[in-house]
Amino acid sequence: MRWDAMFFVNFPAAILMIGSLFISLPLHAEEMLTSTSNDYWELKISPYTYHYQYSPEHKDVVLIGIEHHRSDQWFIGGALFSNSFGQPTGTAYMGYTWDRLFGQSALYAKLGVGLMYGYVGKYKDKVPLNYNGLSPILVPAVGWKITSRDAVDVSLLGIAGLLFSYNRKF
């Protein structure tokens, strides 16, 4: 069953929404990257991804990314990784962070939206709305700040699995 049929996605509306996001992204990129004293950069490293269902085709996923976090809790980022099928993949995204979840100073949640390129050839149907390797992403995450500079989080990868990462603020 196709992803868009399974989730009743209106394909033209989804393309319009994602397209408008990425048309507006360059218009706001300079503003997003303009630093204030409370802004910071964060290096993201993921050595492990858990897949909900085993497949002999699955390969280790290794990700490295960087994010620029603003004092108003918005962020912009990008990552390079080897996807679940061993293909080089990249993504660019923006999102928002909610700090102090449930009154816990160390607990946070993030939501990122963007575009990913990868998943080509026989794996093109492994991600929703893939067009010539380009597909939209929506990635929620929950994390824990270990120190003022170090954190770990887990990102939900749709119905495929979980991405575990270590983040270092600088």
PDB file of C-alpha atoms in Angstrom:
ATOM      1  CA  MET A   1       0.000   0.000   0.000  1.00  0.00           C
ATOM      2  CA  ARG A   2       1.321   3.458  -0.871  1.00  0.00           C
ATOM      3  CA  TRP A   3       2.065   5.869   1.981  1.00  0.00           C
ATOM      4  CA  ASP A   4      -0.094   8.657   0.589  1.00  0.00           C
ATOM      5  CA  ALA A   5      -3.075   6.302   0.257  1.00  0.00           C
ATOM      6  CA  MET A   6      -2.505   4.858   3.729  1.00  0.00           C
ATOM      7  CA  PHE A   7      -2.512   8.292   5.393  1.00  0.00           C
ATOM      8  CA  PHE A   8      -5.002   9.909   3.002  1.00  0.00           C
ATOM      9  CA  VAL A   9      -2.522  12.606   2.027  1.00  0.00           C
ATOM     10  CA  ASN A  10      -3.718  15.039  -0.596  1.00  0.00           C
ATOM     11  CA  PHE A  11      -0.593  14.995  -2.773  1.00  0.00           C
ATOM     12  CA  PRO A  12      -1.053  18.404  -4.504  1.00  0.00           C
ATOM     13  CA  ALA A  13      -1.786  20.101  -1.172  1.00  0.00           C
ATOM     14  CA  ALA A  14       1.249  18.451   0.434  1.00  0.00           C
ATOM     15  CA  ILE A  15       3.508  19.581  -2.410  1.00  0.00           C
ATOM     16  CA  LEU A  16       2.101  23.122  -2.182  1.00  0.00           C
ATOM     17  CA  MET A  17       2.688  23.222   1.594  1.00  0.00           C
ATOM     18  CA  ILE A  18       6.254  21.872   1.377  1.00  0.00           C
ATOM     19  CA  GLY A  19       6.993  24.083  -1.615  1.00  0.00           C
ATOM     20  CA  SER A  20       5.839  27.228   0.183  1.00  0.00           C
ATOM     21  CA  LEU A  21       7.982  26.304   3.195  1.00  0.00           C
ATOM     22  CA  PHE A  22      11.090  26.024   1.054  1.00  0.00           C
ATOM     23  CA  ILE A  23      10.332  29.123  -0.953  1.00  0.00           C
ATOM     24  CA  SER A  24      10.087  31.080   2.315  1.00  0.00           C
ATOM     25  CA  LEU A  25      13.114  29.358   3.908  1.00  0.00           C
ATOM     26  CA  PRO A  26      15.741  31.282   1.874  1.00  0.00           C
ATOM     27  CA  LEU A  27      13.894  34.515   2.603  1.00  0.00           C
ATOM     28  CA  HIS A  28      14.298  33.863   6.341  1.00  0.00           C
ATOM     29  CA  ALA A  29      17.669  32.067   6.274  1.00  0.00           C
ATOM     30  CA  GLU A  30      19.702  35.227   6.925  1.00  0.00           C
ATOM     31  CA  GLU A  31      17.421  36.128   9.827  1.00  0.00           C
ATOM     32  CA  MET A  32      17.622  32.546  11.142  1.00  0.00           C
ATOM     33  CA  LEU A  33      21.433  32.618  11.043  1.00  0.00           C
ATOM     34  CA  THR A  34      21.833  36.088  12.565  1.00  0.00           C
ATOM     35  CA  SER A  35      23.182  35.431  16.038  1.00  0.00           C
ATOM     36  CA  THR A  36      22.398  37.008  19.353  1.00  0.00           C
ATOM     37  CA  SER A  37      24.239  36.343  22.605  1.00  0.00           C
ATOM     38  CA  ASN A  38      21.827  33.527  23.531  1.00  0.00           C
ATOM     39  CA  ASP A  39      22.021  31.715  20.182  1.00  0.00           C
ATOM     40  CA  TYR A  40      24.144  28.616  19.796  1.00  0.00           C
ATOM     41  CA  TRP A  41      25.255  25.905  17.386  1.00  0.00           C
ATOM     42  CA  GLU A  42      24.767  22.224  18.077  1.00  0.00           C
ATOM     43  CA  LEU A  43      26.579  19.222  16.613  1.00  0.00           C
ATOM     44  CA  LYS A  44      24.365  16.140  16.287  1.00  0.00           C
ATOM     45  CA  ILE A  45      25.810  12.630  16.013  1.00  0.00           C
ATOM     46  CA  SER A  46      23.729   9.488  15.731  1.00  0.00           C
ATOM     47  CA  PRO A  47      25.502   6.152  15.895  1.00  0.00           C
ATOM     48  CA  TYR A  48      22.345   4.022  16.123  1.00  0.00           C
ATOM     49  CA  THR A  49      18.868   3.697  14.641  1.00  0.00           C
ATOM     50  CA  TYR A  50      16.320   1.142  15.799  1.00  0.00           C
ATOM     51  CA  HIS A  51      13.985  -0.257  13.117  1.00  0.00           C
ATOM     52  CA  TYR A  52      10.581  -1.467  14.267  1.00  0.00           C
ATOM     53  CA  GLN A  53      10.672  -4.355  11.802  1.00  0.00           C
ATOM     54  CA  TYR A  54      13.744  -6.399  10.956  1.00  0.00           C
ATOM     55  CA  SER A  55      14.866  -6.564   7.342  1.00  0.00           C
ATOM     56  CA  PRO A  56      18.041  -8.217   6.075  1.00  0.00           C
ATOM     57  CA  GLU A  57      18.402  -5.203   3.748  1.00  0.00           C
ATOM     58  CA  HIS A  58      18.785  -2.775   6.674  1.00  0.00           C
ATOM     59  CA  LYS A  59      22.232  -1.276   7.162  1.00  0.00           C
ATOM     60  CA  ASP A  60      23.644   0.721  10.065  1.00  0.00           C
ATOM     61  CA  VAL A  61      22.531   4.349   9.954  1.00  0.00           C
ATOM     62  CA  VAL A  62      25.261   6.834  10.884  1.00  0.00           C
ATOM     63  CA  LEU A  63      24.305  10.530  10.956  1.00  0.00           C
ATOM     64  CA  ILE A  64      26.201  13.768  11.511  1.00  0.00           C
ATOM     65  CA  GLY A  65      24.419  17.099  11.505  1.00  0.00           C
ATOM     66  CA  ILE A  66      24.603  20.684  12.631  1.00  0.00           C
ATOM     67  CA  GLU A  67      21.893  23.022  13.884  1.00  0.00           C
ATOM     68  CA  HIS A  68      21.777  26.740  14.612  1.00  0.00           C
ATOM     69  CA  HIS A  69      19.444  27.425  17.556  1.00  0.00           C
ATOM     70  CA  ARG A  70      18.076  30.911  18.137  1.00  0.00           C
ATOM     71  CA  SER A  71      17.095  32.430  21.454  1.00  0.00           C
ATOM     72  CA  ASP A  72      13.419  32.369  20.359  1.00  0.00           C
ATOM     73  CA  GLN A  73      13.673  28.532  20.194  1.00  0.00           C
ATOM     74  CA  TRP A  74      13.562  28.263  16.380  1.00  0.00           C
ATOM     75  CA  PHE A  75      16.359  26.328  14.683  1.00  0.00           C
ATOM     76  CA  ILE A  76      17.674  25.558  11.218  1.00  0.00           C
ATOM     77  CA  GLY A  77      19.869  22.593  10.389  1.00  0.00           C
ATOM     78  CA  GLY A  78      21.186  19.992   8.055  1.00  0.00           C
ATOM     79  CA  ALA A  79      22.527  16.464   8.247  1.00  0.00           C
ATOM     80  CA  LEU A  80      24.331  13.889   6.175  1.00  0.00           C
ATOM     81  CA  PHE A  81      23.811  10.203   6.800  1.00  0.00           C
ATOM     82  CA  SER A  82      23.877   6.736   5.373  1.00  0.00           C
ATOM     83  CA  ASN A  83      20.230   5.688   5.169  1.00  0.00           C
ATOM     84  CA  SER A  84      18.790   2.323   6.194  1.00  0.00           C
ATOM     85  CA  PHE A  85      19.770   0.855   2.830  1.00  0.00           C
ATOM     86  CA  GLY A  86      23.338   2.176   2.780  1.00  0.00           C
ATOM     87  CA  GLN A  87      22.637   5.094   0.415  1.00  0.00           C
ATOM     88  CA  PRO A  88      24.242   8.506   1.047  1.00  0.00           C
ATOM     89  CA  THR A  89      21.450  10.872   2.102  1.00  0.00           C
ATOM     90  CA  GLY A  90      21.189  14.526   3.098  1.00  0.00           C
ATOM     91  CA  THR A  91      18.563  16.730   4.659  1.00  0.00           C
ATOM     92  CA  ALA A  92      17.916  20.422   5.331  1.00  0.00           C
ATOM     93  CA  TYR A  93      15.279  21.445   7.859  1.00  0.00           C
ATOM     94  CA  MET A  94      13.945  24.023  10.255  1.00  0.00           C
ATOM     95  CA  GLY A  95      11.991  23.622  13.446  1.00  0.00           C
ATOM     96  CA  TYR A  96      11.068  24.632  16.961  1.00  0.00           C
ATOM     97  CA  THR A  97      12.179  23.484  20.433  1.00  0.00           C
ATOM     98  CA  TRP A  98       9.982  23.332  23.541  1.00  0.00           C
ATOM     99  CA  ASP A  99      12.109  23.494  26.701  1.00  0.00           C
ATOM    100  CA  ARG A 100      11.212  22.527  30.276  1.00  0.00           C
ATOM    101  CA  LEU A 101       8.565  19.928  29.399  1.00  0.00           C
ATOM    102  CA  PHE A 102       6.352  19.015  32.351  1.00  0.00           C
ATOM    103  CA  GLY A 103       8.372  21.408  34.525  1.00  0.00           C
ATOM    104  CA  GLN A 104      11.572  19.384  34.074  1.00  0.00           C
ATOM    105  CA  SER A 105      14.450  21.721  33.206  1.00  0.00           C
ATOM    106  CA  ALA A 106      16.347  18.961  31.382  1.00  0.00           C
ATOM    107  CA  LEU A 107      13.449  17.620  29.287  1.00  0.00           C
ATOM    108  CA  TYR A 108      12.711  19.092  25.855  1.00  0.00           C
ATOM    109  CA  ALA A 109      10.855  18.323  22.628  1.00  0.00           C
ATOM    110  CA  LYS A 110      11.678  19.357  19.073  1.00  0.00           C
ATOM    111  CA  LEU A 111       9.798  19.305  15.801  1.00  0.00           C
ATOM    112  CA  GLY A 112      11.643  19.675  12.514  1.00  0.00           C
ATOM    113  CA  VAL A 113      10.274  19.928   8.978  1.00  0.00           C
ATOM    114  CA  GLY A 114      12.309  19.896   5.806  1.00  0.00           C
ATOM    115  CA  LEU A 115      13.439  18.087   2.707  1.00  0.00           C
ATOM    116  CA  MET A 116      15.564  14.980   2.355  1.00  0.00           C
ATOM    117  CA  TYR A 117      17.434  13.657  -0.658  1.00  0.00           C
ATOM    118  CA  GLY A 118      18.292   9.963  -0.846  1.00  0.00           C
ATOM    119  CA  TYR A 119      16.208   6.798  -1.115  1.00  0.00           C
ATOM    120  CA  VAL A 120      16.638   6.261  -4.836  1.00  0.00           C
ATOM    121  CA  GLY A 121      16.397   3.277  -7.149  1.00  0.00           C
ATOM    122  CA  LYS A 122      14.678   0.231  -5.717  1.00  0.00           C
ATOM    123  CA  TYR A 123      14.299   1.999  -2.327  1.00  0.00           C
ATOM    124  CA  LYS A 124      12.387   5.027  -3.655  1.00  0.00           C
ATOM    125  CA  ASP A 125       9.105   3.792  -2.147  1.00  0.00           C
ATOM    126  CA  LYS A 126      10.561   3.426   1.361  1.00  0.00           C
ATOM    127  CA  VAL A 127       9.742   7.056   2.225  1.00  0.00           C
ATOM    128  CA  PRO A 128       6.483   8.946   1.613  1.00  0.00           C
ATOM    129  CA  LEU A 129       6.001  11.449  -1.212  1.00  0.00           C
ATOM    130  CA  ASN A 130       9.403  10.654  -2.757  1.00  0.00           C
ATOM    131  CA  TYR A 131       9.954  12.332  -6.124  1.00  0.00           C
ATOM    132  CA  ASN A 132      13.275  11.469  -7.807  1.00  0.00           C
ATOM    133  CA  GLY A 133      14.906  10.955  -4.395  1.00  0.00           C
ATOM    134  CA  LEU A 134      13.542  14.185  -2.868  1.00  0.00           C
ATOM    135  CA  SER A 135      10.970  13.829  -0.094  1.00  0.00           C
ATOM    136  CA  PRO A 136       9.499  15.957   2.696  1.00  0.00           C
ATOM    137  CA  ILE A 137      10.281  15.106   6.314  1.00  0.00           C
ATOM    138  CA  LEU A 138       8.536  15.790   9.598  1.00  0.00           C
ATOM    139  CA  VAL A 139      10.614  14.660  12.566  1.00  0.00           C
ATOM    140  CA  PRO A 140       9.486  14.954  16.199  1.00  0.00           C
ATOM    141  CA  ALA A 141      12.056  14.327  18.944  1.00  0.00           C
ATOM    142  CA  VAL A 142      12.249  14.183  22.723  1.00  0.00           C
ATOM    143  CA  GLY A 143      15.494  14.782  24.565  1.00  0.00           C
ATOM    144  CA  TRP A 144      17.268  15.146  27.877  1.00  0.00           C
ATOM    145  CA  LYS A 145      19.937  17.747  28.676  1.00  0.00           C
ATOM    146  CA  ILE A 146      22.735  15.906  30.483  1.00  0.00           C
ATOM    147  CA  THR A 147      24.769  19.082  31.101  1.00  0.00           C
ATOM    148  CA  SER A 148      24.496  22.676  29.903  1.00  0.00           C
ATOM    149  CA  ARG A 149      26.339  21.608  26.708  1.00  0.00           C
ATOM    150  CA  ASP A 150      25.454  17.923  26.247  1.00  0.00           C
ATOM    151  CA  ALA A 151      22.141  16.257  25.454  1.00  0.00           C
ATOM    152  CA  VAL A 152      20.712  13.032  24.092  1.00  0.00           C
ATOM    153  CA  ASP A 153      17.513  12.678  22.155  1.00  0.00           C
ATOM    154  CA  VAL A 154      15.388  10.193  20.277  1.00  0.00           C
ATOM    155  CA  SER A 155      13.678  11.112  17.009  1.00  0.00           C
ATOM    156  CA  LEU A 156      10.615   9.400  15.607  1.00  0.00           C
ATOM    157  CA  LEU A 157      11.152   8.313  12.003  1.00  0.00           C
ATOM    158  CA  GLY A 158       7.538   7.806  11.006  1.00  0.00           C
ATOM    159  CA  ILE A 159       6.511   4.166  11.234  1.00  0.00           C
ATOM    160  CA  ALA A 160      10.051   2.977  10.403  1.00  0.00           C
ATOM    161  CA  GLY A 161      11.974   3.427  13.634  1.00  0.00           C
ATOM    162  CA  LEU A 162      13.793   5.602  16.154  1.00  0.00           C
ATOM    163  CA  LEU A 163      17.019   7.586  15.739  1.00  0.00           C
ATOM    164  CA  PHE A 164      19.130   7.976  18.892  1.00  0.00           C
ATOM    165  CA  SER A 165      21.577  10.895  18.980  1.00  0.00           C
ATOM    166  CA  TYR A 166      24.103  12.754  21.085  1.00  0.00           C
ATOM    167  CA  ASN A 167      24.128  16.557  20.772  1.00  0.00           C
ATOM    168  CA  ARG A 168      26.935  18.936  21.758  1.00  0.00           C
ATOM    169  CA  LYS A 169      26.266  22.674  22.090  1.00  0.00           C
ATOM    170  CA  PHE A 170      29.033  25.134  21.173  1.00  0.00           C
TER     171      PHE A 170
END
